[in-house]
PDB file of C-alpha atoms in Angstrom:
ATOM      1  CA  MET A  14     216.362  99.761 -13.682  1.00 69.00           C
ATOM      2  CA  THR A  15     214.038 101.887 -11.587  1.00 78.00           C
ATOM      3  CA  ILE A  16     214.342 105.473 -10.459  1.00 78.00           C
ATOM      4  CA  GLY A  17     214.709 104.159  -6.923  1.00 81.00           C
ATOM      5  CA  GLU A  18     217.717 101.998  -7.821  1.00 85.00           C
ATOM      6  CA  LEU A  19     219.397 104.989  -9.445  1.00 88.00           C
ATOM      7  CA  ILE A  20     218.653 107.268  -6.499  1.00 85.00           C
ATOM      8  CA  ARG A  21     220.017 104.673  -4.094  1.00 84.00           C
ATOM      9  CA  LEU A  22     223.345 104.624  -5.965  1.00 88.00           C
ATOM     10  CA  LEU A  23     223.490 108.425  -5.957  1.00 87.00           C
ATOM     11  CA  SER A  24     222.212 108.843  -2.404  1.00 78.00           C
ATOM     12  CA  ASP A  25     225.731 109.031  -0.922  1.00 80.00           C
ATOM     13  CA  GLY A  26     226.223 112.500  -2.425  1.00 77.00           C
ATOM     14  CA  GLU A  27     229.430 111.425  -4.242  1.00 86.00           C
ATOM     15  CA  PHE A  28     230.139 111.737  -7.987  1.00 91.00           C
ATOM     16  CA  HIS A  29     229.401 108.722 -10.194  1.00 92.00           C
ATOM     17  CA  SER A  30     230.139 108.561 -13.913  1.00 90.00           C
ATOM     18  CA  GLY A  31     227.463 107.516 -16.369  1.00 88.00           C
ATOM     19  CA  GLN A  32     229.543 104.463 -17.239  1.00 90.00           C
ATOM     20  CA  GLN A  33     229.865 103.421 -13.591  1.00 89.00           C
ATOM     21  CA  LEU A  34     226.142 103.832 -13.040  1.00 90.00           C
ATOM     22  CA  GLY A  35     225.341 101.854 -16.176  1.00 90.00           C
ATOM     23  CA  GLU A  36     227.640  98.997 -15.163  1.00 89.00           C
ATOM     24  CA  LYS A  37     226.170  98.780 -11.666  1.00 89.00           C
ATOM     25  CA  LEU A  38     222.598  98.914 -12.967  1.00 89.00           C
ATOM     26  CA  GLY A  39     223.181  96.677 -15.970  1.00 89.00           C
ATOM     27  CA  VAL A  40     221.980  99.238 -18.544  1.00 90.00           C
ATOM     28  CA  SER A  41     223.487 101.552 -21.144  1.00 88.00           C
ATOM     29  CA  ARG A  42     224.741 105.078 -20.420  1.00 86.00           C
ATOM     30  CA  ALA A  43     221.887 106.362 -22.590  1.00 86.00           C
ATOM     31  CA  ALA A  44     219.346 104.598 -20.370  1.00 88.00           C
ATOM     32  CA  VAL A  45     221.021 106.079 -17.297  1.00 87.00           C
ATOM     33  CA  TRP A  46     220.847 109.566 -18.811  1.00 85.00           C
ATOM     34  CA  LYS A  47     217.123 109.229 -19.508  1.00 85.00           C
ATOM     35  CA  GLN A  48     216.508 108.356 -15.864  1.00 85.00           C
ATOM     36  CA  LEU A  49     218.780 111.121 -14.606  1.00 87.00           C
ATOM     37  CA  ARG A  50     216.674 113.661 -16.477  1.00 83.00           C
ATOM     38  CA  LYS A  51     213.644 112.530 -14.483  1.00 82.00           C
ATOM     39  CA  LEU A  52     215.222 113.357 -11.136  1.00 83.00           C
ATOM     40  CA  GLU A  53     214.496 117.086 -11.422  1.00 74.00           C
ATOM     41  CA  ASP A  54     210.820 116.243 -12.007  1.00 74.00           C
ATOM     42  CA  LEU A  55     210.868 114.418  -8.675  1.00 76.00           C
ATOM     43  CA  GLY A  56     212.272 117.488  -6.914  1.00 72.00           C
ATOM     44  CA  ILE A  57     215.744 115.950  -6.555  1.00 82.00           C
ATOM     45  CA  PRO A  58     218.418 118.482  -7.633  1.00 81.00           C
ATOM     46  CA  MET A  59     221.355 116.893  -9.441  1.00 84.00           C
ATOM     47  CA  GLU A  60     224.798 118.243 -10.284  1.00 87.00           C
ATOM     48  CA  ALA A  61     226.760 117.210 -13.398  1.00 87.00           C
ATOM     49  CA  VAL A  62     230.494 117.987 -13.667  1.00 90.00           C
ATOM     50  CA  LYS A  63     232.472 117.111 -16.771  1.00 88.00           C
ATOM     51  CA  GLY A  64     235.106 114.508 -16.038  1.00 87.00           C
ATOM     52  CA  GLN A  65     233.591 113.613 -12.655  1.00 89.00           C
ATOM     53  CA  GLY A  66     230.049 112.529 -13.397  1.00 89.00           C
ATOM     54  CA  TYR A  67     226.786 113.059 -11.557  1.00 89.00           C
ATOM     55  CA  ARG A  68     225.799 113.465  -7.953  1.00 89.00           C
ATOM     56  CA  LEU A  69     222.848 114.616  -5.899  1.00 87.00           C
ATOM     57  CA  VAL A  70     223.180 118.190  -4.665  1.00 84.00           C
ATOM     58  CA  THR A  71     222.210 116.948  -1.194  1.00 80.00           C
ATOM     59  CA  ALA A  72     222.922 113.429   0.066  1.00 78.00           C
ATOM     60  CA  MET A  73     219.768 111.410   0.796  1.00 84.00           C
ATOM     61  CA  GLU A  74     219.041 108.650   3.274  1.00 89.00           C
ATOM     62  CA  LEU A  75     216.637 106.140   1.762  1.00 90.00           C
ATOM     63  CA  LEU A  76     214.465 103.820   3.800  1.00 94.00           C
ATOM     64  CA  GLU A  77     215.847 100.344   4.516  1.00 94.00           C
ATOM     65  CA  GLY A  78     213.394  97.692   5.708  1.00 96.00           C
ATOM     66  CA  PRO A  79     215.950  95.358   7.338  1.00 97.00           C
ATOM     67  CA  ARG A  80     217.500  98.274   9.226  1.00 97.00           C
ATOM     68  CA  VAL A  81     214.106  99.397  10.529  1.00 98.00           C
ATOM     69  CA  VAL A  82     213.097  95.890  11.634  1.00 98.00           C
ATOM     70  CA  ALA A  83     216.465  95.271  13.319  1.00 98.00           C
ATOM     71  CA  ALA A  84     215.976  98.425  15.423  1.00 98.00           C
ATOM     72  CA  LEU A  85     212.533  97.394  16.703  1.00 98.00           C
ATOM     73  CA  SER A  86     212.000  96.082  20.201  1.00 97.00           C
ATOM     74  CA  ARG A  87     211.375  92.365  20.654  1.00 97.00           C
ATOM     75  CA  GLU A  88     207.697  93.051  21.388  1.00 97.00           C
ATOM     76  CA  SER A  89     207.277  95.091  18.213  1.00 97.00           C
ATOM     77  CA  ARG A  90     208.981  92.463  16.053  1.00 97.00           C
ATOM     78  CA  HIS A  91     206.459  89.970  17.431  1.00 96.00           C
ATOM     79  CA  GLN A  92     203.499  92.279  16.716  1.00 97.00           C
ATOM     80  CA  LEU A  93     204.671  93.355  13.251  1.00 98.00           C
ATOM     81  CA  SER A  94     203.524  90.695  10.819  1.00 97.00           C
ATOM     82  CA  ARG A  95     205.100  92.323   7.747  1.00 98.00           C
ATOM     83  CA  LEU A  96     206.856  95.543   6.732  1.00 98.00           C
ATOM     84  CA  PHE A  97     206.609  96.865   3.184  1.00 98.00           C
ATOM     85  CA  VAL A  98     209.036  99.521   1.943  1.00 97.00           C
ATOM     86  CA  GLU A  99     207.942 100.907  -1.429  1.00 94.00           C
ATOM     87  CA  GLU A 100     209.427 103.475  -3.795  1.00 89.00           C
ATOM     88  CA  VAL A 101     206.217 105.109  -5.054  1.00 88.00           C
ATOM     89  CA  LEU A 102     202.584 104.395  -4.214  1.00 91.00           C
ATOM     90  CA  PRO A 103     199.402 106.342  -4.820  1.00 91.00           C
ATOM     91  CA  SER A 104     198.771 106.033  -1.062  1.00 92.00           C
ATOM     92  CA  SER A 105     200.251 103.880   1.706  1.00 95.00           C
ATOM     93  CA  ASN A 106     196.829 103.818   3.407  1.00 95.00           C
ATOM     94  CA  ALA A 107     195.190 102.568   0.205  1.00 95.00           C
ATOM     95  CA  PHE A 108     197.907  99.915  -0.063  1.00 97.00           C
ATOM     96  CA  LEU A 109     197.028  98.512   3.372  1.00 97.00           C
ATOM     97  CA  ARG A 110     193.288  98.764   2.745  1.00 97.00           C
ATOM     98  CA  GLU A 111     193.882  96.509  -0.251  1.00 97.00           C
ATOM     99  CA  ARG A 112     195.871  94.144   1.972  1.00 97.00           C
ATOM    100  CA  PHE A 113     192.851  93.871   4.282  1.00 97.00           C
ATOM    101  CA  ALA A 114     190.668  93.143   1.232  1.00 95.00           C
ATOM    102  CA  GLN A 115     193.046  90.259   0.461  1.00 96.00           C
ATOM    103  CA  GLY A 116     192.618  88.801   3.956  1.00 94.00           C
ATOM    104  CA  ALA A 117     195.876  90.198   5.404  1.00 95.00           C
ATOM    105  CA  GLY A 118     196.642  93.671   6.782  1.00 95.00           C
ATOM    106  CA  HIS A 119     196.609  93.135  10.542  1.00 97.00           C
ATOM    107  CA  GLY A 120     199.933  94.065  12.088  1.00 98.00           C
ATOM    108  CA  GLU A 121     201.333  95.119   8.722  1.00 98.00           C
ATOM    109  CA  ALA A 122     203.109  98.412   8.088  1.00 98.00           C
ATOM    110  CA  CYS A 123     203.990 100.257   4.909  1.00 98.00           C
ATOM    111  CA  LEU A 124     206.674 102.893   4.402  1.00 98.00           C
ATOM    112  CA  VAL A 125     206.908 104.709   1.070  1.00 95.00           C
ATOM    113  CA  GLU A 126     209.467 107.125  -0.358  1.00 92.00           C
ATOM    114  CA  GLN A 127     206.855 109.148  -2.249  1.00 89.00           C
ATOM    115  CA  GLN A 128     203.072 109.191  -2.522  1.00 88.00           C
ATOM    116  CA  SER A 129     201.579 110.204  -5.842  1.00 79.00           C
ATOM    117  CA  ALA A 130     197.975 110.497  -4.664  1.00 70.00           C
ATOM    118  CA  GLY A 131     198.161 110.795  -0.897  1.00 55.00           C
ATOM    119  CA  ARG A 132     195.393 112.593   0.920  1.00 56.00           C
ATOM    120  CA  GLY A 133     194.713 113.977   4.319  1.00 50.00           C
ATOM    121  CA  ARG A 134     191.595 114.672   6.326  1.00 49.00           C
ATOM    122  CA  ARG A 135     188.504 115.804   4.403  1.00 49.00           C
ATOM    123  CA  GLY A 136     190.071 114.581   1.148  1.00 50.00           C
ATOM    124  CA  ARG A 137     192.831 117.185   1.007  1.00 57.00           C
ATOM    125  CA  ILE A 138     195.773 116.301  -1.226  1.00 54.00           C
ATOM    126  CA  TRP A 139     199.014 115.481   0.601  1.00 56.00           C
ATOM    127  CA  THR A 140     201.954 115.840  -1.774  1.00 64.00           C
ATOM    128  CA  THR A 141     205.457 114.669  -0.905  1.00 72.00           C
ATOM    129  CA  PRO A 142     208.924 115.065  -2.404  1.00 81.00           C
ATOM    130  CA  TRP A 143     210.926 111.886  -2.915  1.00 85.00           C
ATOM    131  CA  GLY A 144     212.799 110.695   0.161  1.00 88.00           C
ATOM    132  CA  ARG A 145     212.272 113.829   2.265  1.00 90.00           C
ATOM    133  CA  THR A 146     209.302 112.750   4.367  1.00 93.00           C
ATOM    134  CA  LEU A 147     208.271 109.715   6.374  1.00 96.00           C
ATOM    135  CA  MET A 148     205.039 108.274   5.030  1.00 95.00           C
ATOM    136  CA  CYS A 149     203.944 105.458   7.325  1.00 96.00           C
ATOM    137  CA  SER A 150     200.753 103.391   7.511  1.00 98.00           C
ATOM    138  CA  VAL A 151     199.863 100.594   9.923  1.00 98.00           C
ATOM    139  CA  GLY A 152     196.960  98.155   9.729  1.00 98.00           C
ATOM    140  CA  TRP A 153     195.224  96.789  12.823  1.00 97.00           C
ATOM    141  CA  ARG A 154     192.122  94.711  13.496  1.00 95.00           C
ATOM    142  CA  PHE A 155     190.057  95.478  16.595  1.00 94.00           C
ATOM    143  CA  GLU A 156     187.367  93.212  18.018  1.00 91.00           C
ATOM    144  CA  SER A 157     185.379  95.805  19.990  1.00 85.00           C
ATOM    145  CA  GLY A 158     184.242  97.875  17.027  1.00 82.00           C
ATOM    146  CA  VAL A 159     184.485 101.459  15.850  1.00 85.00           C
ATOM    147  CA  ALA A 160     182.707 102.831  18.924  1.00 81.00           C
ATOM    148  CA  ALA A 161     185.608 101.755  21.153  1.00 84.00           C
ATOM    149  CA  LEU A 162     188.171 103.665  19.083  1.00 91.00           C
ATOM    150  CA  GLU A 163     187.280 107.252  19.966  1.00 92.00           C
ATOM    151  CA  GLY A 164     190.362 109.415  20.217  1.00 95.00           C
ATOM    152  CA  LEU A 165     192.628 106.992  18.337  1.00 96.00           C
ATOM    153  CA  SER A 166     193.972 109.683  15.983  1.00 95.00           C
ATOM    154  CA  LEU A 167     194.852 111.848  19.001  1.00 97.00           C
ATOM    155  CA  ALA A 168     196.746 108.987  20.650  1.00 98.00           C
ATOM    156  CA  ILE A 169     198.759 108.590  17.438  1.00 98.00           C
ATOM    157  CA  GLY A 170     199.758 112.251  17.673  1.00 97.00           C
ATOM    158  CA  VAL A 171     200.952 111.724  21.242  1.00 98.00           C
ATOM    159  CA  VAL A 172     203.079 108.741  20.165  1.00 98.00           C
ATOM    160  CA  LEU A 173     204.797 110.816  17.473  1.00 98.00           C
ATOM    161  CA  ALA A 174     205.353 113.726  19.854  1.00 98.00           C
ATOM    162  CA  GLN A 175     206.933 111.406  22.424  1.00 98.00           C
ATOM    163  CA  VAL A 176     209.277 109.933  19.822  1.00 98.00           C
ATOM    164  CA  LEU A 177     210.350 113.379  18.615  1.00 97.00           C
ATOM    165  CA  GLU A 178     210.918 114.652  22.134  1.00 97.00           C
ATOM    166  CA  ARG A 179     213.649 112.039  22.640  1.00 97.00           C
ATOM    167  CA  HIS A 180     215.576 113.852  19.908  1.00 97.00           C
ATOM    168  CA  GLY A 181     214.988 117.383  21.174  1.00 96.00           C
ATOM    169  CA  VAL A 182     212.010 118.222  18.965  1.00 96.00           C
ATOM    170  CA  VAL A 183     209.274 120.063  20.866  1.00 94.00           C
ATOM    171  CA  ALA A 184     206.050 119.129  19.087  1.00 96.00           C
ATOM    172  CA  ARG A 185     202.587 120.533  19.750  1.00 96.00           C
ATOM    173  CA  LEU A 186     199.251 118.915  18.922  1.00 97.00           C
ATOM    174  CA  LYS A 187     196.326 120.451  17.068  1.00 94.00           C
ATOM    175  CA  TRP A 188     192.901 118.873  17.358  1.00 94.00           C
ATOM    176  CA  PRO A 189     191.993 116.519  15.877  1.00 91.00           C
ATOM    177  CA  ASN A 190     194.932 115.172  13.882  1.00 91.00           C
ATOM    178  CA  ASP A 191     197.852 117.542  13.215  1.00 94.00           C
ATOM    179  CA  VAL A 192     201.294 117.768  14.771  1.00 97.00           C
ATOM    180  CA  LEU A 193     202.903 121.231  14.806  1.00 97.00           C
ATOM    181  CA  LEU A 194     206.198 122.942  15.552  1.00 95.00           C
ATOM    182  CA  GLU A 195     206.579 126.496  16.754  1.00 89.00           C
ATOM    183  CA  MET A 196     208.085 128.700  14.021  1.00 87.00           C
ATOM    184  CA  PRO A 197     211.082 130.981  14.740  1.00 83.00           C
ATOM    185  CA  GLY A 198     209.058 134.089  13.845  1.00 80.00           C
ATOM    186  CA  GLY A 199     206.004 133.033  15.834  1.00 82.00           C
ATOM    187  CA  GLY A 200     203.027 130.862  15.076  1.00 87.00           C
ATOM    188  CA  HIS A 201     203.101 127.191  14.166  1.00 92.00           C
ATOM    189  CA  GLY A 202     204.103 125.168  11.129  1.00 94.00           C
ATOM    190  CA  LYS A 203     202.551 121.841  10.240  1.00 94.00           C
ATOM    191  CA  LEU A 204     204.981 119.006  10.883  1.00 96.00           C
ATOM    192  CA  ALA A 205     202.723 115.993  10.350  1.00 96.00           C
ATOM    193  CA  GLY A 206     199.206 114.952   9.492  1.00 94.00           C
ATOM    194  CA  ILE A 207     197.309 111.880  10.626  1.00 95.00           C
ATOM    195  CA  LEU A 208     194.585 110.024   8.740  1.00 94.00           C
ATOM    196  CA  VAL A 209     192.703 107.118  10.356  1.00 95.00           C
ATOM    197  CA  GLU A 210     190.387 105.071   8.145  1.00 95.00           C
ATOM    198  CA  MET A 211     188.026 102.496   9.633  1.00 93.00           C
ATOM    199  CA  SER A 212     185.750  99.860   8.178  1.00 90.00           C
ATOM    200  CA  GLY A 213     183.544  97.362   9.959  1.00 84.00           C
ATOM    201  CA  ASP A 214     180.797  97.186  12.533  1.00 79.00           C
ATOM    202  CA  ALA A 215     180.123  99.875  15.116  1.00 76.00           C
ATOM    203  CA  ALA A 216     179.974  97.218  17.831  1.00 78.00           C
ATOM    204  CA  GLY A 217     181.848  94.305  16.247  1.00 82.00           C
ATOM    205  CA  PRO A 218     185.144  93.564  14.532  1.00 90.00           C
ATOM    206  CA  CYS A 219     186.612  96.406  12.505  1.00 93.00           C
ATOM    207  CA  GLU A 220     189.719  97.044  10.474  1.00 95.00           C
ATOM    208  CA  VAL A 221     191.725 100.231  10.885  1.00 96.00           C
ATOM    209  CA  VAL A 222     194.455 101.762   8.758  1.00 97.00           C
ATOM    210  CA  LEU A 223     196.276 104.615  10.432  1.00 97.00           C
ATOM    211  CA  GLY A 224     198.481 106.800   8.295  1.00 96.00           C
ATOM    212  CA  MET A 225     200.993 109.502   9.088  1.00 95.00           C
ATOM    213  CA  GLY A 226     202.823 111.906   6.828  1.00 94.00           C
ATOM    214  CA  ILE A 227     205.804 113.524   8.557  1.00 96.00           C
ATOM    215  CA  ASN A 228     207.936 116.290   7.072  1.00 95.00           C
ATOM    216  CA  VAL A 229     211.548 115.354   7.766  1.00 96.00           C
ATOM    217  CA  ASP A 230     213.659 117.590   5.516  1.00 92.00           C
ATOM    218  CA  LEU A 231     211.734 119.586   2.905  1.00 87.00           C
ATOM    219  CA  PRO A 232     213.647 121.574   0.270  1.00 81.00           C
ATOM    220  CA  GLU A 233     213.058 125.321   0.513  1.00 82.00           C
ATOM    221  CA  ALA A 234     211.510 125.433  -2.974  1.00 78.00           C
ATOM    222  CA  PHE A 235     208.984 122.793  -1.949  1.00 81.00           C
ATOM    223  CA  ARG A 236     208.130 124.629   1.272  1.00 83.00           C
ATOM    224  CA  ALA A 237     207.489 127.790  -0.725  1.00 82.00           C
ATOM    225  CA  SER A 238     204.965 125.916  -2.891  1.00 82.00           C
ATOM    226  CA  ILE A 239     202.796 124.954   0.112  1.00 84.00           C
ATOM    227  CA  ASP A 240     199.888 127.284   0.920  1.00 79.00           C
ATOM    228  CA  GLN A 241     200.348 127.040   4.697  1.00 84.00           C
ATOM    229  CA  PRO A 242     203.278 127.293   7.123  1.00 88.00           C
ATOM    230  CA  VAL A 243     205.147 123.984   7.264  1.00 92.00           C
ATOM    231  CA  ALA A 244     207.889 122.673   9.538  1.00 95.00           C
ATOM    232  CA  CYS A 245     210.335 119.768   9.405  1.00 95.00           C
ATOM    233  CA  VAL A 246     211.903 117.399  11.898  1.00 97.00           C
ATOM    234  CA  HIS A 247     215.352 118.613  10.829  1.00 95.00           C
ATOM    235  CA  ASP A 248     214.408 122.170  11.829  1.00 94.00           C
ATOM    236  CA  GLN A 249     215.004 121.103  15.436  1.00 95.00           C
ATOM    237  CA  ALA A 250     216.850 117.784  15.047  1.00 96.00           C
ATOM    238  CA  PRO A 251     219.241 118.173  12.096  1.00 94.00           C
ATOM    239  CA  GLY A 252     220.430 114.865  10.728  1.00 90.00           C
ATOM    240  CA  LEU A 253     217.923 112.650  12.553  1.00 96.00           C
ATOM    241  CA  SER A 254     217.797 109.428  10.533  1.00 96.00           C
ATOM    242  CA  ARG A 255     214.528 108.577   8.816  1.00 96.00           C
ATOM    243  CA  ASN A 256     215.200 104.889   9.492  1.00 97.00           C
ATOM    244  CA  VAL A 257     215.692 105.562  13.208  1.00 98.00           C
ATOM    245  CA  LEU A 258     212.546 107.688  13.264  1.00 98.00           C
ATOM    246  CA  ALA A 259     210.580 104.972  11.441  1.00 98.00           C
ATOM    247  CA  ALA A 260     211.689 102.265  13.882  1.00 98.00           C
ATOM    248  CA  GLU A 261     210.933 104.323  16.985  1.00 98.00           C
ATOM    249  CA  LEU A 262     207.579 105.406  15.577  1.00 98.00           C
ATOM    250  CA  LEU A 263     206.569 101.822  14.750  1.00 98.00           C
ATOM    251  CA  ASP A 264     207.655 100.742  18.245  1.00 98.00           C
ATOM    252  CA  GLY A 265     205.398 103.366  19.793  1.00 98.00           C
ATOM    253  CA  LEU A 266     202.445 102.792  17.469  1.00 98.00           C
ATOM    254  CA  LEU A 267     202.427  99.011  17.847  1.00 98.00           C
ATOM    255  CA  ALA A 268     202.589  99.271  21.638  1.00 97.00           C
ATOM    256  CA  MET A 269     199.773 101.830  21.643  1.00 97.00           C
ATOM    257  CA  LEU A 270     197.571  99.745  19.313  1.00 97.00           C
ATOM    258  CA  ALA A 271     198.066  96.594  21.387  1.00 95.00           C
ATOM    259  CA  GLY A 272     196.639  98.308  24.472  1.00 94.00           C
ATOM    260  CA  PHE A 273     194.184 100.825  23.035  1.00 96.00           C
ATOM    261  CA  GLU A 274     191.176  98.520  22.922  1.00 91.00           C
ATOM    262  CA  GLU A 275     191.424  97.921  26.661  1.00 90.00           C
ATOM    263  CA  GLY A 276     192.473 101.367  27.916  1.00 91.00           C
ATOM    264  CA  GLY A 277     190.944 103.650  25.286  1.00 94.00           C
ATOM    265  CA  PHE A 278     191.924 107.272  24.847  1.00 96.00           C
ATOM    266  CA  ALA A 279     191.588 108.014  28.569  1.00 95.00           C
ATOM    267  CA  ALA A 280     195.094 106.617  29.031  1.00 95.00           C
ATOM    268  CA  TRP A 281     196.408 109.219  26.561  1.00 97.00           C
ATOM    269  CA  GLN A 282     194.193 112.180  27.449  1.00 97.00           C
ATOM    270  CA  GLY A 283     196.571 113.881  29.871  1.00 98.00           C
ATOM    271  CA  GLU A 284     199.542 113.519  27.525  1.00 98.00           C
ATOM    272  CA  TRP A 285     197.563 115.057  24.664  1.00 98.00           C
ATOM    273  CA  ASN A 286     196.326 118.007  26.726  1.00 98.00           C
ATOM    274  CA  ARG A 287     199.865 118.678  27.978  1.00 97.00           C
ATOM    275  CA  ARG A 288     200.955 119.233  24.354  1.00 97.00           C
ATOM    276  CA  HIS A 289     197.808 121.086  23.192  1.00 97.00           C
ATOM    277  CA  ALA A 290     198.994 123.896  20.896  1.00 95.00           C
ATOM    278  CA  PHE A 291     196.017 126.201  21.468  1.00 93.00           C
ATOM    279  CA  ALA A 292     194.815 125.530  25.033  1.00 93.00           C
ATOM    280  CA  GLY A 293     193.332 128.740  26.436  1.00 93.00           C
ATOM    281  CA  SER A 294     193.740 130.555  23.102  1.00 91.00           C
ATOM    282  CA  GLU A 295     191.205 131.852  20.620  1.00 91.00           C
ATOM    283  CA  VAL A 296     190.566 129.514  17.693  1.00 91.00           C
ATOM    284  CA  GLU A 297     188.354 129.509  14.633  1.00 90.00           C
ATOM    285  CA  VAL A 298     185.848 126.661  14.571  1.00 90.00           C
ATOM    286  CA  ILE A 299     185.040 125.931  10.941  1.00 88.00           C
ATOM    287  CA  ARG A 300     181.877 124.089   9.939  1.00 84.00           C
ATOM    288  CA  GLY A 301     181.488 124.263   6.180  1.00 83.00           C
ATOM    289  CA  ASP A 302     181.166 127.962   5.325  1.00 85.00           C
ATOM    290  CA  ARG A 303     180.511 128.958   8.919  1.00 88.00           C
ATOM    291  CA  ARG A 304     183.341 130.245  11.110  1.00 89.00           C
ATOM    292  CA  ASP A 305     183.000 130.923  14.825  1.00 89.00           C
ATOM    293  CA  VAL A 306     185.576 132.277  17.254  1.00 91.00           C
ATOM    294  CA  ARG A 307     185.898 130.314  20.481  1.00 92.00           C
ATOM    295  CA  VAL A 308     188.437 129.744  23.261  1.00 94.00           C
ATOM    296  CA  ALA A 309     189.932 126.243  23.163  1.00 93.00           C
ATOM    297  CA  GLY A 310     189.819 124.108  26.268  1.00 95.00           C
ATOM    298  CA  ASP A 311     191.017 120.543  26.846  1.00 96.00           C
ATOM    299  CA  VAL A 312     189.998 117.307  25.160  1.00 96.00           C
ATOM    300  CA  ASP A 313     187.899 114.868  27.170  1.00 96.00           C
ATOM    301  CA  GLU A 314     188.429 111.126  27.668  1.00 95.00           C
ATOM    302  CA  SER A 315     186.680 110.426  24.357  1.00 93.00           C
ATOM    303  CA  GLY A 316     188.947 112.775  22.407  1.00 94.00           C
ATOM    304  CA  ASN A 317     186.325 115.508  21.956  1.00 94.00           C
ATOM    305  CA  LEU A 318     187.501 119.118  22.187  1.00 95.00           C
ATOM    306  CA  TRP A 319     185.720 121.529  24.511  1.00 95.00           C
ATOM    307  CA  VAL A 320     185.532 125.174  23.439  1.00 94.00           C
ATOM    308  CA  TYR A 321     184.114 128.206  25.216  1.00 93.00           C
ATOM    309  CA  GLN A 322     182.371 131.477  24.471  1.00 91.00           C
ATOM    310  CA  GLY A 323     181.790 133.354  27.691  1.00 87.00           C
ATOM    311  CA  GLU A 324     179.740 131.044  29.909  1.00 87.00           C
ATOM    312  CA  ARG A 325     178.764 128.830  27.005  1.00 92.00           C
ATOM    313  CA  HIS A 326     180.557 125.466  26.715  1.00 92.00           C
ATOM    314  CA  GLU A 327     180.495 123.403  23.542  1.00 92.00           C
ATOM    315  CA  ARG A 328     181.902 119.967  22.739  1.00 93.00           C
ATOM    316  CA  LEU A 329     183.353 119.411  19.270  1.00 91.00           C
ATOM    317  CA  VAL A 330     183.174 115.879  17.906  1.00 88.00           C
ATOM    318  CA  GLY A 331     185.516 115.562  14.905  1.00 74.00           C
ATOM    319  CA  GLY A 332     183.695 114.857  11.686  1.00 60.00           C
ATOM    320  CA  GLU A 333     183.715 117.805   9.310  1.00 60.00           C
ATOM    321  CA  ILE A 334     184.753 120.348  11.945  1.00 64.00           C
ATOM    322  CA  SER A 335     188.161 122.017  11.756  1.00 74.00           C
ATOM    323  CA  VAL A 336     189.898 124.194  14.297  1.00 76.00           C
ATOM    324  CA  ARG A 337     192.502 126.805  13.425  1.00 74.00           C
ATOM    325  CA  GLY A 338     194.612 128.968  15.656  1.00 73.00           C
ATOM    326  CA  ARG A 339     194.125 132.709  15.335  1.00 67.00           C
ATOM    327  CA  PRO A 340     197.026 135.129  14.749  1.00 59.00           C
TER     328      PRO A 340
END
C-alpha cells in the first residue's frame, strides 16, 4: 500500500472506515492508521468521526493518465510517445533528463502529484502540496541546436495563458518565465513558473526538458507559508479539473514544440507582448546585488526584453537577470 493508493480511495471526500480501507488495500487496520497519520505531514487535512470513519476535509481530484490521453487531440496522441503519472518525484524535469540519458525522452511527458526537490529558475526551491498543483514536464529533441531556441520559455508561457483564457482565467506574463494573476487588492500573484533545461550542441542536435509548476488550488495555510504573493487557477476558475487542464496544456505544448524549430519565437512574440504584465511600468532589474529601476518595454523576436531609462534603451538577455514589478 502506498500513500497515493490511500489518498485515491479517500479522494471522493466521503467517509471510509478503517476496516473498509484495509479490505480494499489488502492490509490491516493498523497499517491503514499508520498511513493516515502521514497525511497531515503531506498537507492533506483529514477528519475522523467515531462510527463513520475517515475522510479528507476537502475532496481531491488526482491525476489519471488514461483520462488525460483520451482527451488529447489526434495530433497530440501521435506526438506523445509516453505519458508518466507519478505520485512523488524529486523533480519531474530530472525524471525526463534521466529518460534522455537512457536513450528515450523525446515526446515524453511526466505529471507528478508532488515534487520533493523541485526547483525553479536560478536554483530556487519549488515546493508543492500533494495533489493541489499541476507539475508537468515534457521532453523534446531539436535538430537545429540551442541557438535556434531563443524565447522558448516565453512561448510556453503564452501556451499556458491561452489554455487558461478558455476557462475565464486572465493570466499575465512576467519576463522571462513566470505566469501571474492580478490580485483582488492590487498587484500580481505568481500562478506558475517555467523552467527550461537544455543540453547539446549550440548548432547541432540538442535535448530540451521544459517544466511547468502551476498552482491550481493551494490551501490557505500553504499560501501563508510562501514568501511572495501567490495565486491559483481556482481563484478565477473554481472547480477546473486538473486532468482537463493537463490535457489541454499538453495539446498546446506539443503543437508549439512541433513548429517552434521552424517558426521560432517570432510567431509568439505578439501574443506574449499582448499579455505582458509590466509593459510601460517601472520595474526593478536585478543583476546579483545590483538593482536598477527601468521602464519595461516589449520583448523582441528573440525573446529579449527591452527596458528604458530616459533616452537610454537596453536589451535584457535572460541569464542571471531578474525583473520585478514595482509597487
